[in-house]
CSV table of C-alpha atoms in Angstrom, one decimal:
chain,number,residue,atom,x,y,z
A,1,UNK,CA,-18.8,-26.2,26.8
A,2,UNK,CA,-17.3,-22.6,26.7
A,3,UNK,CA,-15.5,-23.4,30.0
A,4,UNK,CA,-14.0,-26.4,29.0
A,5,UNK,CA,-12.7,-25.0,25.6
A,6,UNK,CA,-10.9,-22.4,27.6
A,7,UNK,CA,-9.7,-24.7,30.1
A,8,UNK,CA,-8.2,-26.8,27.2
A,9,UNK,CA,-6.7,-23.4,26.1
A,10,UNK,CA,-8.4,-23.5,22.6
A,11,UNK,CA,-8.5,-19.9,20.6
A,12,UNK,CA,-11.2,-17.6,20.6
A,13,UNK,CA,-12.0,-18.7,17.2
A,14,UNK,CA,-12.3,-22.1,17.8
A,15,UNK,CA,-14.3,-21.5,20.6
A,16,UNK,CA,-16.6,-19.5,18.8
A,17,UNK,CA,-17.0,-21.9,15.5
A,18,UNK,CA,-17.4,-25.2,18.1
A,19,UNK,CA,-20.2,-23.4,20.1
A,20,UNK,CA,-22.1,-22.4,16.6
A,21,UNK,CA,-21.6,-26.0,15.6
A,22,UNK,CA,-23.1,-27.6,18.5
A,23,UNK,CA,-25.9,-24.8,18.4
A,24,UNK,CA,-26.9,-25.8,14.7
A,25,UNK,CA,-26.7,-29.7,15.6
A,26,UNK,CA,-28.9,-29.1,18.5
A,27,UNK,CA,-31.8,-26.9,16.2
A,28,UNK,CA,-31.2,-29.6,13.4
A,29,UNK,CA,-32.6,-32.0,16.0
A,30,UNK,CA,-35.8,-29.8,17.5
A,31,UNK,CA,-34.0,-28.7,20.3
A,32,UNK,CA,-33.1,-32.1,21.8
A,33,UNK,CA,-30.6,-32.5,24.1
A,34,UNK,CA,-27.1,-34.1,22.9
A,35,UNK,CA,-27.0,-36.7,25.9
A,36,UNK,CA,-30.1,-38.1,24.2
A,37,UNK,CA,-28.8,-38.3,20.8
A,38,UNK,CA,-26.1,-40.6,19.1
A,39,UNK,CA,-24.7,-41.7,15.8
A,40,UNK,CA,-27.8,-42.0,13.8
A,41,UNK,CA,-28.4,-38.1,14.6
A,42,UNK,CA,-24.7,-37.3,14.1
A,43,UNK,CA,-24.3,-38.7,10.8
A,44,UNK,CA,-27.7,-37.4,9.5
A,45,UNK,CA,-26.5,-34.0,10.3
A,46,UNK,CA,-23.2,-34.6,8.6
A,47,UNK,CA,-24.7,-35.9,5.6
A,48,UNK,CA,-27.3,-33.0,5.6
A,49,UNK,CA,-24.3,-30.4,5.5
A,50,UNK,CA,-22.4,-32.5,2.4
A,51,UNK,CA,-25.6,-33.0,0.4
A,52,UNK,CA,-28.0,-30.2,1.0
A,53,UNK,CA,-25.3,-27.6,2.1
A,54,UNK,CA,-22.7,-28.6,-0.3
A,55,UNK,CA,-20.2,-27.6,2.4
A,56,UNK,CA,-16.2,-28.4,1.8
A,57,UNK,CA,-14.7,-31.6,3.2
A,58,UNK,CA,-12.8,-29.3,5.7
A,59,UNK,CA,-16.1,-27.8,7.0
A,60,UNK,CA,-17.5,-31.0,7.3
A,61,UNK,CA,-14.8,-32.2,9.3
A,62,UNK,CA,-14.6,-29.0,11.7
A,63,UNK,CA,-18.4,-29.8,12.5
A,64,UNK,CA,-17.2,-33.5,13.2
A,65,UNK,CA,-14.3,-32.2,15.5
A,66,UNK,CA,-17.1,-30.0,17.7
A,67,UNK,CA,-19.2,-32.9,18.0
A,68,UNK,CA,-16.5,-35.3,19.5
A,69,UNK,CA,-15.1,-32.4,21.6
A,70,UNK,CA,-18.8,-32.0,22.9
A,71,UNK,CA,-19.5,-35.8,23.6
A,72,UNK,CA,-15.8,-36.5,24.9
A,73,UNK,CA,-14.8,-33.6,26.8
A,74,UNK,CA,-18.0,-31.9,28.2
A,75,UNK,CA,-20.7,-34.8,28.3
A,76,UNK,CA,-17.9,-37.1,29.1
A,77,UNK,CA,-19.9,-39.9,26.9
A,78,UNK,CA,-17.3,-42.2,25.6
A,79,UNK,CA,-19.4,-44.3,22.8
A,80,UNK,CA,-18.3,-46.8,20.7
A,81,UNK,CA,-19.9,-45.1,17.6
A,82,UNK,CA,-17.4,-42.1,18.2
A,83,UNK,CA,-14.6,-44.1,17.2
A,84,UNK,CA,-15.8,-45.4,13.9
A,85,UNK,CA,-16.8,-42.1,12.6
A,86,UNK,CA,-15.2,-41.5,9.3
A,87,UNK,CA,-14.1,-38.3,8.4
A,88,UNK,CA,-14.7,-36.5,4.8
A,89,UNK,CA,-11.6,-37.1,2.6
A,90,UNK,CA,-9.9,-33.4,2.0
A,91,UNK,CA,-9.1,-33.2,-1.7
A,92,UNK,CA,-5.2,-32.6,-2.4
A,93,UNK,CA,-5.1,-29.1,-3.3
A,94,UNK,CA,-1.7,-27.1,-5.1
A,95,UNK,CA,-1.4,-23.8,-2.9
A,96,UNK,CA,-2.1,-20.7,-5.0
A,97,UNK,CA,1.5,-19.3,-5.5
A,98,UNK,CA,2.2,-15.7,-6.8
A,99,UNK,CA,5.4,-14.9,-9.0
A,100,UNK,CA,8.0,-12.4,-7.9
A,101,UNK,CA,6.5,-10.0,-10.4
A,102,UNK,CA,2.9,-10.3,-9.1
A,103,UNK,CA,4.0,-9.9,-5.7
A,104,UNK,CA,5.5,-6.6,-6.5
A,105,UNK,CA,2.7,-5.3,-8.5
A,106,UNK,CA,0.5,-6.0,-5.7
A,107,UNK,CA,2.7,-4.3,-3.0
A,108,UNK,CA,3.1,-1.8,-5.3
A,109,UNK,CA,-0.7,-0.7,-4.9
A,110,UNK,CA,-0.6,-0.9,-1.1
A,111,UNK,CA,0.4,1.4,1.4
A,112,UNK,CA,0.6,2.5,5.1
A,113,UNK,CA,0.1,-0.2,7.6
A,114,UNK,CA,-1.6,-2.6,5.2
A,115,UNK,CA,1.6,-2.6,3.0
A,116,UNK,CA,3.8,-3.1,5.9
A,117,UNK,CA,1.5,-6.2,6.8
A,118,UNK,CA,1.4,-7.7,3.7
A,119,UNK,CA,5.3,-7.1,3.0
A,120,UNK,CA,5.9,-8.7,6.3
A,121,UNK,CA,3.8,-12.0,5.3
A,122,UNK,CA,5.6,-12.3,2.2
A,123,UNK,CA,9.2,-11.3,3.5
A,124,UNK,CA,8.9,-13.5,6.7
A,125,UNK,CA,6.8,-16.4,5.8
A,126,UNK,CA,4.5,-15.5,8.9
A,127,UNK,CA,0.7,-16.7,9.3
A,128,UNK,CA,-1.6,-13.8,9.4
A,129,UNK,CA,-2.3,-14.0,13.5
A,130,UNK,CA,1.3,-14.5,14.2
A,131,UNK,CA,1.9,-11.2,12.3
A,132,UNK,CA,-1.0,-9.1,14.0
A,133,UNK,CA,0.2,-10.8,17.3
A,134,UNK,CA,3.5,-10.0,17.0
A,135,UNK,CA,5.0,-8.4,20.1
A,136,UNK,CA,7.6,-5.5,20.7
A,137,UNK,CA,9.7,-7.9,22.4
A,138,UNK,CA,10.0,-10.3,19.9
A,139,UNK,CA,11.2,-8.2,17.0
A,140,UNK,CA,14.9,-8.2,17.0
A,141,UNK,CA,16.4,-5.1,14.6
A,142,UNK,CA,20.1,-5.9,15.4
A,143,UNK,CA,19.8,-9.6,14.4
A,144,UNK,CA,17.1,-9.2,11.8
A,145,UNK,CA,15.2,-11.8,13.6
A,146,UNK,CA,11.7,-12.3,14.3
A,147,UNK,CA,10.7,-14.7,17.2
A,148,UNK,CA,7.0,-16.2,16.9
A,149,UNK,CA,5.4,-17.0,20.3
A,150,UNK,CA,2.8,-19.8,20.6
A,151,UNK,CA,2.5,-20.3,16.8
A,152,UNK,CA,0.4,-23.2,15.5
A,153,UNK,CA,0.4,-26.2,17.8
A,154,UNK,CA,1.8,-23.8,20.3
A,155,UNK,CA,5.3,-23.8,18.9
A,156,UNK,CA,7.9,-21.2,19.2
A,157,UNK,CA,10.4,-20.5,16.4
A,158,UNK,CA,12.6,-17.6,14.9
A,159,UNK,CA,12.2,-16.4,11.4
A,160,UNK,CA,13.8,-13.7,9.3
A,161,UNK,CA,13.1,-10.3,9.3
A,162,UNK,CA,14.1,-8.3,5.8
A,163,UNK,CA,16.5,-5.6,6.0
A,164,UNK,CA,14.2,-3.4,3.6
A,165,UNK,CA,11.6,-3.7,6.1
A,166,UNK,CA,13.8,-2.6,9.4
A,167,UNK,CA,13.3,1.0,9.1
A,168,UNK,CA,9.1,0.9,8.3
A,169,UNK,CA,8.8,-1.5,11.3
A,170,UNK,CA,10.9,0.7,13.8
A,171,UNK,CA,8.5,3.6,12.8
A,172,UNK,CA,5.4,1.4,13.6
A,173,UNK,CA,7.1,0.5,16.9
A,174,UNK,CA,7.6,4.2,17.8
A,175,UNK,CA,3.8,4.9,16.7
A,176,UNK,CA,2.7,1.8,19.2
A,177,UNK,CA,5.1,3.5,22.0
A,178,UNK,CA,2.9,6.8,21.4
A,179,UNK,CA,-0.2,5.1,21.7
A,180,UNK,CA,1.0,3.0,24.5
A,181,UNK,CA,2.0,6.1,26.5
A,182,UNK,CA,-1.4,7.5,25.6
A,183,UNK,CA,-3.6,4.8,26.9
A,184,UNK,CA,-1.1,4.5,30.3
A,185,UNK,CA,-2.1,8.6,30.9
A,186,UNK,CA,-5.4,7.7,30.2
A,187,UNK,CA,-5.7,4.8,32.9
A,188,UNK,CA,-5.2,1.9,30.6
A,189,UNK,CA,-2.3,0.4,28.5
A,190,UNK,CA,-2.5,-3.4,30.0
A,191,UNK,CA,-1.9,-5.8,27.0
A,192,UNK,CA,-3.4,-9.0,27.0
A,193,UNK,CA,-0.9,-11.8,28.4
A,194,UNK,CA,-0.6,-15.5,27.5
A,195,UNK,CA,-1.9,-18.1,30.5
A,196,UNK,CA,-1.4,-16.7,34.0
A,197,UNK,CA,1.6,-14.7,33.3
A,198,UNK,CA,-0.5,-11.4,34.5
A,199,UNK,CA,-1.2,-13.2,37.8
A,200,UNK,CA,2.9,-14.0,38.2
A,201,UNK,CA,3.7,-10.7,36.7
A,202,UNK,CA,1.1,-8.0,37.8
A,203,UNK,CA,3.1,-5.2,36.3
A,204,UNK,CA,4.2,-6.9,32.9
A,205,UNK,CA,1.1,-6.3,31.1
A,206,UNK,CA,1.8,-2.5,31.3
A,207,UNK,CA,5.2,-2.8,29.7
A,208,UNK,CA,5.8,-1.9,26.2
A,209,UNK,CA,7.6,-4.9,25.8
A,210,UNK,CA,4.6,-7.0,25.6
A,211,UNK,CA,2.3,-4.6,23.5
A,212,UNK,CA,1.3,-5.4,20.1
A,213,UNK,CA,3.5,-4.1,17.2
A,214,UNK,CA,0.3,-3.5,15.6
A,215,UNK,CA,-2.1,-2.0,17.6
A,216,UNK,CA,-5.8,-1.4,16.7
A,217,UNK,CA,-6.5,2.4,16.5
A,218,UNK,CA,-9.4,2.3,19.3
A,219,UNK,CA,-9.7,0.2,22.6
A,220,UNK,CA,-12.2,-2.5,23.1
A,221,UNK,CA,-13.6,-4.6,25.4
A,222,UNK,CA,-11.9,-8.0,26.0
A,223,UNK,CA,-14.7,-11.1,25.2
A,224,UNK,CA,-13.1,-13.3,27.8
A,225,UNK,CA,-12.1,-11.4,30.6
A,226,UNK,CA,-14.5,-8.1,30.4
A,227,UNK,CA,-11.5,-5.7,30.5
A,228,UNK,CA,-10.8,-2.5,28.2
A,229,UNK,CA,-7.5,-2.6,26.4
A,230,UNK,CA,-6.1,-2.2,23.0
A,231,UNK,CA,-6.2,-5.2,20.9
A,232,UNK,CA,-4.2,-5.8,17.7
A,233,UNK,CA,-5.0,-4.6,14.2
A,234,UNK,CA,-8.2,-5.9,12.7
A,235,UNK,CA,-7.3,-8.9,10.0
A,236,UNK,CA,-10.6,-7.6,7.7
A,237,UNK,CA,-8.7,-4.3,7.1
A,238,UNK,CA,-5.7,-6.3,5.5
A,239,UNK,CA,-8.0,-8.5,3.5
A,240,UNK,CA,-10.1,-5.7,2.1
A,241,UNK,CA,-6.8,-4.0,1.1
A,242,UNK,CA,-5.3,-7.0,-0.5
A,243,UNK,CA,-8.6,-7.4,-2.5
A,244,UNK,CA,-8.2,-3.9,-3.9
A,245,UNK,CA,-5.0,-4.2,-4.7
A,246,UNK,CA,-5.2,-7.3,-6.7
A,247,UNK,CA,-8.0,-5.3,-8.7
A,248,UNK,CA,-5.9,-2.4,-9.2
A,249,UNK,CA,-3.0,-4.8,-10.3
A,250,UNK,CA,-5.0,-7.0,-12.6
A,251,UNK,CA,-4.3,-10.0,-10.5
A,252,UNK,CA,-7.0,-12.9,-11.6
A,253,UNK,CA,-5.7,-15.6,-8.9
A,254,UNK,CA,-7.6,-16.0,-5.8
A,255,UNK,CA,-5.3,-14.1,-3.3
A,256,UNK,CA,-5.2,-13.9,0.7
A,257,UNK,CA,-2.8,-13.2,3.5
A,258,UNK,CA,-2.0,-17.1,3.2
A,259,UNK,CA,-1.0,-16.8,-0.4
A,260,UNK,CA,1.8,-14.7,0.6
A,261,UNK,CA,3.2,-17.1,2.9
A,262,UNK,CA,2.6,-19.9,0.4
A,263,UNK,CA,4.9,-17.5,-2.1
A,264,UNK,CA,7.4,-17.2,0.7
A,265,UNK,CA,8.2,-20.7,0.7
A,266,UNK,CA,8.2,-21.4,-2.9
A,267,UNK,CA,10.3,-18.6,-3.9
A,268,UNK,CA,12.8,-19.7,-1.2
A,269,UNK,CA,13.2,-23.4,-2.4
A,270,UNK,CA,13.3,-22.0,-5.9
A,271,UNK,CA,16.6,-20.1,-5.1
A,272,UNK,CA,17.9,-23.0,-3.9
A,273,UNK,CA,17.4,-23.0,0.1
A,274,UNK,CA,17.4,-26.4,1.7
A,275,UNK,CA,13.8,-27.4,2.5
A,276,UNK,CA,14.7,-28.1,6.3
A,277,UNK,CA,15.4,-24.7,6.6
A,278,UNK,CA,12.4,-23.6,5.0
A,279,UNK,CA,10.9,-25.9,7.1
A,280,UNK,CA,11.8,-24.2,10.4
A,281,UNK,CA,11.2,-21.1,9.0
A,282,UNK,CA,7.5,-21.9,8.4
A,283,UNK,CA,7.0,-23.6,11.6
A,284,UNK,CA,5.8,-27.0,9.9
A,285,UNK,CA,6.1,-30.2,12.0
A,286,UNK,CA,6.4,-32.5,9.3
A,287,UNK,CA,8.4,-31.9,5.8
A,288,UNK,CA,5.8,-33.6,4.1
A,289,UNK,CA,3.9,-30.2,4.9
A,290,UNK,CA,6.5,-28.2,3.1
A,291,UNK,CA,7.3,-30.5,0.0
A,292,UNK,CA,3.6,-28.9,-1.4
A,293,UNK,CA,5.3,-25.7,-2.0
A,294,UNK,CA,7.3,-25.9,-5.6
A,295,UNK,CA,4.8,-29.0,-6.2
A,296,UNK,CA,7.5,-31.2,-4.1
A,297,UNK,CA,11.3,-31.2,-4.4
A,298,UNK,CA,11.2,-32.2,-8.0
A,299,UNK,CA,10.0,-28.6,-8.9
A,300,UNK,CA,6.7,-30.3,-10.3
A,301,UNK,CA,5.4,-29.3,-13.7
A,302,UNK,CA,7.2,-25.8,-13.9
A,303,UNK,CA,10.7,-27.9,-13.8
A,304,UNK,CA,9.8,-30.3,-16.6
A,305,UNK,CA,10.8,-29.6,-20.3
A,306,UNK,CA,7.8,-30.9,-22.3
A,307,UNK,CA,9.1,-33.2,-25.1
A,308,UNK,CA,7.6,-30.7,-27.6
A,309,UNK,CA,9.6,-28.2,-26.6
A,310,UNK,CA,12.6,-30.3,-26.7
A,311,UNK,CA,12.0,-31.6,-30.0
A,312,UNK,CA,12.0,-28.0,-31.0
A,313,UNK,CA,15.5,-27.5,-29.3
A,314,UNK,CA,17.0,-30.1,-31.0
A,315,UNK,CA,15.6,-29.0,-34.3
A,316,UNK,CA,17.1,-25.5,-33.9
A,317,UNK,CA,20.1,-27.2,-33.1
A,318,UNK,CA,20.6,-29.1,-36.0
A,319,UNK,CA,19.7,-25.9,-37.8
A,320,UNK,CA,16.8,-27.5,-39.5
A,321,UNK,CA,13.3,-26.2,-40.8
A,322,UNK,CA,10.5,-27.2,-38.8
A,323,UNK,CA,7.9,-29.3,-40.7
A,324,UNK,CA,5.1,-27.3,-42.1
A,325,UNK,CA,2.6,-29.8,-41.6
A,326,UNK,CA,1.7,-33.6,-41.0
A,327,UNK,CA,3.3,-35.8,-43.2
A,328,UNK,CA,1.4,-37.7,-46.0
A,329,UNK,CA,0.2,-40.9,-45.3
A,330,UNK,CA,2.2,-43.6,-46.6
A,331,UNK,CA,0.1,-45.6,-49.2
């Protein structure tokens, strides 16, 4: 299963999650081999997740995806019941969006590298891992652009680099340069390269351009290759810093790193930017995905004037006093 996932170039996180679901599926069926099981066992397992585990629809669908990958890609079993599996219907959720004032209050409670990461997520609309995996060569300070390599769906794109973040980001690059020089002097300094570039360009891994803009404070062993190298900054540190900042700022909304990306898109659309431009900056394949922000093009409930407020405006315009209370019933 692991070999097949890596051959299909699935991410390390997907690999870990899929293997965990397969393990749970086997243990839930008394350690029987998956080739000896079929639709009844899989349906029972998914139902158990929904009824006993009370998991979300997305979690149930994730488990189903892991099972389908196992049977199709690993066991090479094409069974009729696999095509008839119905995925759980995911509810339509409205994304959590912060106001400009709330974003500023949160950023004011942060400092150091977490502040810069959070500012970049909001200022450029990056996904969390896109930000953490940013390479030095993909930051263009002259054009105020960031190039996202291998984003969601294995797509490249360009997005804006806020002018206010150029100077602190340059300092971060200088800091990464010093750390890289120390690693090279210690006999390390190789960055992980995508696909087979390490074989095609043997010296590229040690070049500074391929290093992460936000390197980890310590070197670690790569779980896939067993090579000791400096990985990117830990996303858990940013998540904890965001949680602390929200508490200090008095923000009660559920805020994550992705909330800053939601706010980036919403605020651009509210400022009048074309939705196609925002779609390209976010890297969405379908404009329908971008339309969830601002609750679609008509600006949603925030852009509607309630008839009660309209009546109050008409009353003020006519300089009439508002009624004190309900009218007496007519006999």
